[in-house]
PDB file of C-alpha atoms and ligand atoms in Angstrom:
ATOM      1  CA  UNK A   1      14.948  79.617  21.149  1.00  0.00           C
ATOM      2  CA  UNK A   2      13.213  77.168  18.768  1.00  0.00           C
ATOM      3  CA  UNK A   3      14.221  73.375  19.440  1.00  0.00           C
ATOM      4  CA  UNK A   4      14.704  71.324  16.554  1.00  0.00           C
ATOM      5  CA  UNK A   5      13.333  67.631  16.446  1.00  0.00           C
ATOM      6  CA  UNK A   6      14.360  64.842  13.811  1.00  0.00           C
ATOM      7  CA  UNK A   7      11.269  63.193  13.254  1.00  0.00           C
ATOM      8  CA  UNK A   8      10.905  60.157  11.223  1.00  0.00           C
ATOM      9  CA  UNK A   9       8.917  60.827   7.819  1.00  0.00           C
ATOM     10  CA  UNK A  10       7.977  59.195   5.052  1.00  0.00           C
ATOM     11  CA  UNK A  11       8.238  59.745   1.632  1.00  0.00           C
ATOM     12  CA  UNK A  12       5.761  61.912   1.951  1.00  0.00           C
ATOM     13  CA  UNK A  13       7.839  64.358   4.412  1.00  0.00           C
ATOM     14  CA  UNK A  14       4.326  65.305   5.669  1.00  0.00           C
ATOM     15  CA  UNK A  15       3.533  61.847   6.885  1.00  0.00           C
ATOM     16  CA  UNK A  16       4.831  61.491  10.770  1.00  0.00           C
ATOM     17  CA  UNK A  17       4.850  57.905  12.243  1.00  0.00           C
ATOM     18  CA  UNK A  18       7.179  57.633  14.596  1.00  0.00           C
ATOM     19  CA  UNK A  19       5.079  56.606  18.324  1.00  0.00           C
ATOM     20  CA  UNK A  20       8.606  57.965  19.669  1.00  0.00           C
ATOM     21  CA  UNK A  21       9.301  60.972  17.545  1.00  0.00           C
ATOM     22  CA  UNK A  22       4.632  61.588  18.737  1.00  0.00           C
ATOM     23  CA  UNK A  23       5.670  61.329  22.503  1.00  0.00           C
ATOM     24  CA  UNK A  24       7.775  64.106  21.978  1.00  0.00           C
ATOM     25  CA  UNK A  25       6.053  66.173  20.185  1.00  0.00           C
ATOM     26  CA  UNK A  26       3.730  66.047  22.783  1.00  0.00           C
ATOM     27  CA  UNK A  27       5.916  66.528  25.650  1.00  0.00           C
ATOM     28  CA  UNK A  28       6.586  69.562  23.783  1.00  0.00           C
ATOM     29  CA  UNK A  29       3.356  70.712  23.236  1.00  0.00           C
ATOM     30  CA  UNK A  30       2.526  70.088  26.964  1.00  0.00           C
ATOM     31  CA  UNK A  31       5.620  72.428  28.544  1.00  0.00           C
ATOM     32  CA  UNK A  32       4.696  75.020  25.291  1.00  0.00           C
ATOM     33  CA  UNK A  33       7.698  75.071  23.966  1.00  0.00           C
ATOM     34  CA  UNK A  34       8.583  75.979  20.489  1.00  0.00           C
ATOM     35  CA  UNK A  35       9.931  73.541  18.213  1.00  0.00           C
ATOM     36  CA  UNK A  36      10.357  72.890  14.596  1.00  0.00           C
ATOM     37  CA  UNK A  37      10.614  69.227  13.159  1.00  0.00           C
ATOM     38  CA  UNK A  38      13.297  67.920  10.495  1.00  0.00           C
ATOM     39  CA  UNK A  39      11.860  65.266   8.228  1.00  0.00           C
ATOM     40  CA  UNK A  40      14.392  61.996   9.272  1.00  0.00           C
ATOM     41  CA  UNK A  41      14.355  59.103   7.015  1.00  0.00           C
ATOM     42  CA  UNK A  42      15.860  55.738   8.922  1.00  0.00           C
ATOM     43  CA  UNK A  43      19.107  55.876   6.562  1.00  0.00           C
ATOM     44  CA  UNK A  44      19.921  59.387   7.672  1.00  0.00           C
ATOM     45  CA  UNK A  45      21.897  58.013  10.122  1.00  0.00           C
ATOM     46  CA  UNK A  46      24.469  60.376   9.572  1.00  0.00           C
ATOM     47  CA  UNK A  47      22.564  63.332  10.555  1.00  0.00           C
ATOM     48  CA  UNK A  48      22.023  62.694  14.517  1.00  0.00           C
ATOM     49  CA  UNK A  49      25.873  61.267  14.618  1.00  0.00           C
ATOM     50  CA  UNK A  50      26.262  64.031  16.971  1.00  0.00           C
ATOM     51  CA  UNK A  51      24.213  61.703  19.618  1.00  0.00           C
ATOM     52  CA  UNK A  52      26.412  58.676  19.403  1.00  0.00           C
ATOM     53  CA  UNK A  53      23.571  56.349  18.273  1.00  0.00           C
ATOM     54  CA  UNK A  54      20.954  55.641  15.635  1.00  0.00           C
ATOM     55  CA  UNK A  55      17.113  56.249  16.231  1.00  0.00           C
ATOM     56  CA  UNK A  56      15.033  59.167  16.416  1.00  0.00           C
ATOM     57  CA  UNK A  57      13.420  61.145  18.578  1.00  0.00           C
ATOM     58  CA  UNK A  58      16.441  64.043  18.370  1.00  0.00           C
ATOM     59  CA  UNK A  59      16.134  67.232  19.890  1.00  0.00           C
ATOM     60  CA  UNK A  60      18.543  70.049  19.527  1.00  0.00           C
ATOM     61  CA  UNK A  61      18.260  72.749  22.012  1.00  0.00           C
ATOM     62  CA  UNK A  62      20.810  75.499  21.460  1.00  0.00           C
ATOM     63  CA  UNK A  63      24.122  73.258  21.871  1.00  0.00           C
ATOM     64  CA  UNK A  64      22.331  70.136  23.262  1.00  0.00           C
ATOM     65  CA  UNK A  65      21.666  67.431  21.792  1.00  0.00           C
ATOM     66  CA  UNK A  66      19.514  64.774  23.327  1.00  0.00           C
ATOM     67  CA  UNK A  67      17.849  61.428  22.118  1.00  0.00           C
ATOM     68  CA  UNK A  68      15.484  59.094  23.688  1.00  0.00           C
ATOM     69  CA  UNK A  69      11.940  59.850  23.987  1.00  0.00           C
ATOM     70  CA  UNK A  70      12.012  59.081  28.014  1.00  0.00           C
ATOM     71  CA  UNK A  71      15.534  60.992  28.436  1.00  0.00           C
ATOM     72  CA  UNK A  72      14.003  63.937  26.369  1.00  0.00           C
ATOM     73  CA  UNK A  73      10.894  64.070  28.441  1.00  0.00           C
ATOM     74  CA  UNK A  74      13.329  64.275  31.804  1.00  0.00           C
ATOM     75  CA  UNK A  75      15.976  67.128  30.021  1.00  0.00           C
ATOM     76  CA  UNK A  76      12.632  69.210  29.457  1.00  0.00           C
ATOM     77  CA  UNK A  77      11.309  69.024  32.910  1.00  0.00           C
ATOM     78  CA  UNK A  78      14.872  69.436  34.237  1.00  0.00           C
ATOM     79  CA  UNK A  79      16.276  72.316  31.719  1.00  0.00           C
ATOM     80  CA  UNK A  80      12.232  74.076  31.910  1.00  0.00           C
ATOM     81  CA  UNK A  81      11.164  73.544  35.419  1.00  0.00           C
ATOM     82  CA  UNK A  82       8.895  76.872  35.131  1.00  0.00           C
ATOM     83  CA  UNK A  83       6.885  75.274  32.447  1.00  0.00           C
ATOM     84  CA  UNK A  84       3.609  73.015  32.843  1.00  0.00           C
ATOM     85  CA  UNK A  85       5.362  69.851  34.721  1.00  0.00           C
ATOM     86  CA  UNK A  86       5.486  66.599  32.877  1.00  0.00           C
ATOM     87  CA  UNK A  87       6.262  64.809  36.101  1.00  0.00           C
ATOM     88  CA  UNK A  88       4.874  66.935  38.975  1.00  0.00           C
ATOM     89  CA  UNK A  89       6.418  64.603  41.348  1.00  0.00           C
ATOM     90  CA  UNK A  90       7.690  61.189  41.901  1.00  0.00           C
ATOM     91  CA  UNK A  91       4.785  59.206  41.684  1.00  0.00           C
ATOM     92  CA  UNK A  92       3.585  60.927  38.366  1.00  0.00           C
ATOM     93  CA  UNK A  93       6.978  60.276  37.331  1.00  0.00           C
ATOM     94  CA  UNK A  94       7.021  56.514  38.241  1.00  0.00           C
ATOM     95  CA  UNK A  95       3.316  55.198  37.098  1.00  0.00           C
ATOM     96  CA  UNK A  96       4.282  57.199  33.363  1.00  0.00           C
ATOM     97  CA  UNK A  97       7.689  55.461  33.427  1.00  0.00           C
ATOM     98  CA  UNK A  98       5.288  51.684  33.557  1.00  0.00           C
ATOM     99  CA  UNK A  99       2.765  52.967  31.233  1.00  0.00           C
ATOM    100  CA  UNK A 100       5.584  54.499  29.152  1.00  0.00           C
ATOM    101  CA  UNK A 101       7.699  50.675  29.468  1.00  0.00           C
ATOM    102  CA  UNK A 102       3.959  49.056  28.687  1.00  0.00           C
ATOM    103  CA  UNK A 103       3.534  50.809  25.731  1.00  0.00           C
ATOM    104  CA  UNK A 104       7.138  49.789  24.280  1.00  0.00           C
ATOM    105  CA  UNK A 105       6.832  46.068  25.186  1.00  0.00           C
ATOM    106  CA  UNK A 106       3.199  44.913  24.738  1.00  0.00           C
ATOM    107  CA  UNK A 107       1.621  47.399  23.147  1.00  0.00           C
ATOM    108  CA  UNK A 108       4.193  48.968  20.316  1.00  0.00           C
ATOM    109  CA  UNK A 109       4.738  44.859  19.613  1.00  0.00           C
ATOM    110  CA  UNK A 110       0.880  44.524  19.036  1.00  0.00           C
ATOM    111  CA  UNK A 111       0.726  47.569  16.778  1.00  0.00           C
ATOM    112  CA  UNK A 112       3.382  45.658  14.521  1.00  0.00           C
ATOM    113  CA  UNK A 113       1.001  43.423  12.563  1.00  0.00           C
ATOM    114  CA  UNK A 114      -1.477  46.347  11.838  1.00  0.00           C
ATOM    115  CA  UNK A 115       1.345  48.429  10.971  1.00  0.00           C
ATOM    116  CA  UNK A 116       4.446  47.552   9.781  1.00  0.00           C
ATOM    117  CA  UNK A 117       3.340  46.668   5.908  1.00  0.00           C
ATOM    118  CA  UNK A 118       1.921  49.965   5.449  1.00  0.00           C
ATOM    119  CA  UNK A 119       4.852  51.278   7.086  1.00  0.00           C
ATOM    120  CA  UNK A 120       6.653  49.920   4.495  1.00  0.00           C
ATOM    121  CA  UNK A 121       4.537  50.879   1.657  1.00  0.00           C
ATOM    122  CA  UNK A 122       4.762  55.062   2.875  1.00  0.00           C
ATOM    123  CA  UNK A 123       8.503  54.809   3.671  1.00  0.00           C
ATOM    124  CA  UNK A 124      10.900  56.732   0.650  1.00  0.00           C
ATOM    125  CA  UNK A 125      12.951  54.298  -1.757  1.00  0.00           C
ATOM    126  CA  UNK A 126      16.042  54.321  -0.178  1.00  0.00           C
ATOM    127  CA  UNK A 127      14.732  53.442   2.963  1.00  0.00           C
ATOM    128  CA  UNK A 128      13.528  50.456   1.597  1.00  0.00           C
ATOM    129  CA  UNK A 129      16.367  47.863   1.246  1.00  0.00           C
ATOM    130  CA  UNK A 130      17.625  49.022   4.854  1.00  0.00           C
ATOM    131  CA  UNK A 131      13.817  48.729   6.556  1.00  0.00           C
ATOM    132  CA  UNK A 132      13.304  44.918   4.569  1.00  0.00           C
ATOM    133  CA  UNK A 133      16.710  44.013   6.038  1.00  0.00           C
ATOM    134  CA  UNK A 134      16.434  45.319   9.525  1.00  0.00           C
ATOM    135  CA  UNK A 135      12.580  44.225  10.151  1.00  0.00           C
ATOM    136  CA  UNK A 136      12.283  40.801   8.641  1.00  0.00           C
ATOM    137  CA  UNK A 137      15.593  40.062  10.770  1.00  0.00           C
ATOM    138  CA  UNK A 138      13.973  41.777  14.052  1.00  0.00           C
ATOM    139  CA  UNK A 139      10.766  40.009  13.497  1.00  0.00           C
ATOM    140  CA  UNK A 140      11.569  36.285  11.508  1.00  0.00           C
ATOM    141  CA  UNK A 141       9.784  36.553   8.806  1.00  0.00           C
ATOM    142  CA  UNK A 142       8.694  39.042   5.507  1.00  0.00           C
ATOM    143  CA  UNK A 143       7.227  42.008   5.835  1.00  0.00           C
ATOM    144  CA  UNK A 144       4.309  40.388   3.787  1.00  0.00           C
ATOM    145  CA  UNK A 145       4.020  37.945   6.035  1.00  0.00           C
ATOM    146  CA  UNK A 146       4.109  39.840   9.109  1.00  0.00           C
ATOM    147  CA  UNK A 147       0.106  40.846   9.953  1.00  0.00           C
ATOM    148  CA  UNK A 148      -0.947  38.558   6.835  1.00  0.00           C
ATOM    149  CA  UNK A 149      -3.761  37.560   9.800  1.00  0.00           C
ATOM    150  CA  UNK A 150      -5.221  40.756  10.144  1.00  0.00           C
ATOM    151  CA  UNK A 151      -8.608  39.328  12.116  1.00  0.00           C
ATOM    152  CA  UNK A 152      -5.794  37.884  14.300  1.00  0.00           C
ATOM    153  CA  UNK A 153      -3.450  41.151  14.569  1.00  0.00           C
ATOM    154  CA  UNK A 154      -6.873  43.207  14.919  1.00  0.00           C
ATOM    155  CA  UNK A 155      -7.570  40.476  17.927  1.00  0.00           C
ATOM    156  CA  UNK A 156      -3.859  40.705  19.452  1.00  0.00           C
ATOM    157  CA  UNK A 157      -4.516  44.827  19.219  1.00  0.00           C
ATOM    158  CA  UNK A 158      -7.278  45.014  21.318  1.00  0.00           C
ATOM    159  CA  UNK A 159      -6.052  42.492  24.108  1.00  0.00           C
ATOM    160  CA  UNK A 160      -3.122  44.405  24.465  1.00  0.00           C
ATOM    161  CA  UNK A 161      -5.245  47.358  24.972  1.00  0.00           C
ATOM    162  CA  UNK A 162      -7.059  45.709  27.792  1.00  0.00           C
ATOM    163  CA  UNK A 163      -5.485  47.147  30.791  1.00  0.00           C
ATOM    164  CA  UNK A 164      -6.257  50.936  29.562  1.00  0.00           C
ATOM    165  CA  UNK A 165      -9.654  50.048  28.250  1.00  0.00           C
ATOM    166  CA  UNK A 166     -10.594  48.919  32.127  1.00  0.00           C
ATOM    167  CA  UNK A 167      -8.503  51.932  33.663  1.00  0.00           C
ATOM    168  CA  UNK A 168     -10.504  54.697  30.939  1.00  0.00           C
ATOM    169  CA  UNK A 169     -13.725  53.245  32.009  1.00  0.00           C
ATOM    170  CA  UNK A 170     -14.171  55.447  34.998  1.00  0.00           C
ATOM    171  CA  UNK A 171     -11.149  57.994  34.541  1.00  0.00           C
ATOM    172  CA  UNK A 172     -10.863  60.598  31.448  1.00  0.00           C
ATOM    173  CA  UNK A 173      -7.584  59.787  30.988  1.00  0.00           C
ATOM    174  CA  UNK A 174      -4.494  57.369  32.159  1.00  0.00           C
ATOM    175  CA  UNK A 175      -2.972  60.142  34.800  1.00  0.00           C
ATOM    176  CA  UNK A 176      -6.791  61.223  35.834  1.00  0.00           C
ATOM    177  CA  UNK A 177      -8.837  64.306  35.297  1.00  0.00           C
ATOM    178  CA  UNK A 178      -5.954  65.930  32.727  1.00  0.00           C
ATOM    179  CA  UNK A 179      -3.740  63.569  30.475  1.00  0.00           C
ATOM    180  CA  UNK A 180      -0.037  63.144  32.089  1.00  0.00           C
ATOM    181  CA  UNK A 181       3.010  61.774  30.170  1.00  0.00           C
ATOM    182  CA  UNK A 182       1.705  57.735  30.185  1.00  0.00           C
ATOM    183  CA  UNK A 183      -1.583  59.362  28.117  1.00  0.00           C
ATOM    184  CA  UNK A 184       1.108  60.679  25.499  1.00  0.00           C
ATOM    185  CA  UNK A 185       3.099  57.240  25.401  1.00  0.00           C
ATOM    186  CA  UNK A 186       0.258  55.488  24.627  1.00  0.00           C
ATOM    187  CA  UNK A 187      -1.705  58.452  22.513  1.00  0.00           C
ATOM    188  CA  UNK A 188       1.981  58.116  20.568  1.00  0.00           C
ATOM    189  CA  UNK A 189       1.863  54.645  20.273  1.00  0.00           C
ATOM    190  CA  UNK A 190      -1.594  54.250  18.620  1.00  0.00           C
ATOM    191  CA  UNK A 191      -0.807  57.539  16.182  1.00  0.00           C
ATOM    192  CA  UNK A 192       1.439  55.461  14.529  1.00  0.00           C
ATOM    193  CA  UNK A 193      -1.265  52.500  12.786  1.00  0.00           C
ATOM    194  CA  UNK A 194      -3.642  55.797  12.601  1.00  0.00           C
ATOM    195  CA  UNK A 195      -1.183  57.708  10.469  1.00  0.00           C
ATOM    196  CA  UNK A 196       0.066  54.691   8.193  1.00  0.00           C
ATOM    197  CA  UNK A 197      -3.472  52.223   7.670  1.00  0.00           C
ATOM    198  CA  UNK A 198      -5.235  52.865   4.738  1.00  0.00           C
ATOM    199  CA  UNK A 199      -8.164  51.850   7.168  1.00  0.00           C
ATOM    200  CA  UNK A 200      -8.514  53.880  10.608  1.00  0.00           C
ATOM    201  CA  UNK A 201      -7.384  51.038  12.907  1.00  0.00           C
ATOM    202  CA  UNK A 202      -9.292  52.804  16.258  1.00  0.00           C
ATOM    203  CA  UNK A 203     -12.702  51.623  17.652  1.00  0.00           C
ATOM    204  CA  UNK A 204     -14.351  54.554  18.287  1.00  0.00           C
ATOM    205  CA  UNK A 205     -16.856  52.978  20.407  1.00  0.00           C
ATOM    206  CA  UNK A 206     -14.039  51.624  23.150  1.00  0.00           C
ATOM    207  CA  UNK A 207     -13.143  53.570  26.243  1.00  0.00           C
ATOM    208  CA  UNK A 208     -10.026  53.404  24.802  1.00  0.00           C
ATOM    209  CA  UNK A 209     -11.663  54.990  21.377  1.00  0.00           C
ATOM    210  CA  UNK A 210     -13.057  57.765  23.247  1.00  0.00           C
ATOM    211  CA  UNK A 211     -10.346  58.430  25.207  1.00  0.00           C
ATOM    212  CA  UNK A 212      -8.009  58.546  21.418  1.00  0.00           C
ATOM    213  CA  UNK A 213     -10.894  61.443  20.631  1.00  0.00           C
ATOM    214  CA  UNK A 214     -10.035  63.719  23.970  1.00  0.00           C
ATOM    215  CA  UNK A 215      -6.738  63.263  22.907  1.00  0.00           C
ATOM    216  CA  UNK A 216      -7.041  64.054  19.328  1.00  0.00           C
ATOM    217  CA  UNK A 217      -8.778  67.368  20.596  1.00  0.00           C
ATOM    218  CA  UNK A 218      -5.820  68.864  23.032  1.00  0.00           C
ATOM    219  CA  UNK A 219      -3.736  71.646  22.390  1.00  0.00           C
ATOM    220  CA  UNK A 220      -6.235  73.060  19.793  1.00  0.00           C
ATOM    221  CA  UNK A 221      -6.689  69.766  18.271  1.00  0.00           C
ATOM    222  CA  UNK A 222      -3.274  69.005  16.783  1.00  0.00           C
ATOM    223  CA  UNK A 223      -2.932  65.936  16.454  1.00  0.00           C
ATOM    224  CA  UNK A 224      -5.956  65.774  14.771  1.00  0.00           C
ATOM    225  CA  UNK A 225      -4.399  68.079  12.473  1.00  0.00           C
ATOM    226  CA  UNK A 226      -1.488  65.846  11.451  1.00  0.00           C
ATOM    227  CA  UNK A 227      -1.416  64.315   7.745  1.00  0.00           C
ATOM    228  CA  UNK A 228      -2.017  60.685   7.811  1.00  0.00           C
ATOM    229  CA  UNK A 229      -2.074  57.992   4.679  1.00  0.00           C
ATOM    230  CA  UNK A 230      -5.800  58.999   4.560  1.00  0.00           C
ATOM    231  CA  UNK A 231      -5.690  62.600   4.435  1.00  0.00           C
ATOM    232  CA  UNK A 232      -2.850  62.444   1.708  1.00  0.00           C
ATOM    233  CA  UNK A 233      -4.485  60.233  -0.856  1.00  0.00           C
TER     234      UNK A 233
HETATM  235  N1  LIG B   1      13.777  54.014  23.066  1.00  0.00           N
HETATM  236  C1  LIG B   1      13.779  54.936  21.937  1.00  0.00           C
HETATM  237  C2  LIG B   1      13.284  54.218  20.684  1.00  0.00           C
HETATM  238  C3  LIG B   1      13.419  55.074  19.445  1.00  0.00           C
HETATM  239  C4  LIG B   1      13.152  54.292  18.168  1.00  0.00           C
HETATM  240  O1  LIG B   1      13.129  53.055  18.148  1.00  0.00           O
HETATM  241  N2  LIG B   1      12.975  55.038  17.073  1.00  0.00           N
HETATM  242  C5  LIG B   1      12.761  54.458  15.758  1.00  0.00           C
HETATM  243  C6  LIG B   1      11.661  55.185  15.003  1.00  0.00           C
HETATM  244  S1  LIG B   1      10.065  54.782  15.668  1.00  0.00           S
HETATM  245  C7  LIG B   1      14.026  54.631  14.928  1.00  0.00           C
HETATM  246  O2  LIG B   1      14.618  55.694  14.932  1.00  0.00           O
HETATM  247  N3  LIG B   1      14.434  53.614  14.195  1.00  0.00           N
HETATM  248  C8  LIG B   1      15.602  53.721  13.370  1.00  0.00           C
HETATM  249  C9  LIG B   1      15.959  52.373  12.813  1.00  0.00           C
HETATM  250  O3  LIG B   1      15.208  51.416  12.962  1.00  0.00           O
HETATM  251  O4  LIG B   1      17.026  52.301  12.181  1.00  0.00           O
HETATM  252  C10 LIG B   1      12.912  56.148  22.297  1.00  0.00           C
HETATM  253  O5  LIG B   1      12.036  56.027  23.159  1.00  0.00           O
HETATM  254  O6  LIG B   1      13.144  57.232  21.743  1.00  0.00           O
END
């Protein structure tokens, strides 16, 4: 049975930002399972009701409905244990849980100033009011003003980056030879400023640059087949 994923769009429905709603796409790619995605916008709140809360990543598989990008990546190891493994054992499971927590608190916080603007810019009109209101209150200030540095936010990027750029130096990806659930985390994360900058935002020449590249080429390159601001123009 196909599962069905709310994934965040913008108003473009081709254009897919969401580091989250990339994680699982991934995850799903990874086990091979098949999967259609629903173009979300943030105000269609009322649509994933059935979960209780208010963000995307959604799946629904057959009857189940499940949210969280972490919690997803668990049901689908759990409810598919005969496909590829996301977590082949505990201590899979517990470095991609820290590279998974990295990514949300220093490196998804980074990404903001590169990313948020343009986020802004690609989102539909009636996202807009609700996305002003709930950003500038998360982050203190206007969206203008948020990244209005961006040698600094460019800067604050790459620092945050550190830790993987030392760890890719001499491994081809996060989990080793083959890319494990921290590589999609942080492969999500950095999808997002690719998909919504008008410039491309990676440095090719970085381990961490070379590293996005492997990635971009998995499961017959699909990521690298995914609309961005660039490709739309
Ligand atoms: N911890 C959640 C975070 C999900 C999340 O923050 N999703 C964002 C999209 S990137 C969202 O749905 N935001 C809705 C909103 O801001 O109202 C996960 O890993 O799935």
């Amino acid at each position: 049975m196909t599962i069905r994923l709310y994934d965040l769009a913008g108003a473009n429905p081709a254009l897919r930002f969401s580091p989250y709603c990339f994680r699982t796409k991934l995850a799903l790619l990874h086990k091979g399972l098949d999967f259609e995605t629903v173009p979300w916008r943030f105000t269609d709140k009322s649509r994933i009701a059935e979960t209780g809360q208010e963000r995307v990543p959604v799946i629904v598989d057959g009857k189940r409905w499940v949210n969280d990008s972490w919690s997803i990546a668990l049901y689908l190891d759990e409810t598919y244990p005969a496909r590829p493994k996301l977590f082949p054992d505990a201590q899979s499971r517990n470095y991609a849980r820290f590279l998974n927590s990295w990514c949300d608190w220093s490196v998804n916080p980074a990404i903001r100033p590169l990313a948020v603007r343009h986020v802004f810019d690609a989102i539909d009109e009636k996202d807009k009011a609700y996305f002003r209101e709930s950003r500038e209150k998360q982050l203190g200030m206007k969206i203008e003003a948020i990244g209005a540095d961006q040698v600094a936010a460019a800067a604050g990027f790459a620092s945050a980056l550190k830790p993987a750029e030392i760890m890719l130096a001499d491994h081809r990806f996060l989990h080793g030879a083959e890319p494990g659930y921290g590589d999609y985390a942080l492969f999500g994360s950095l999808l997002w400023p690719f998909a919504v900058c008008p410039k491309d935002p990676i440095d090719y020449v970085s381990n961490v640059g070379k590293w996005f590249e492997r990635m971009m080429g998995r499961f017959d390159s699909w990521a690298a087949r995914q609309p961005t601001v660039r490709s739309l123009a």
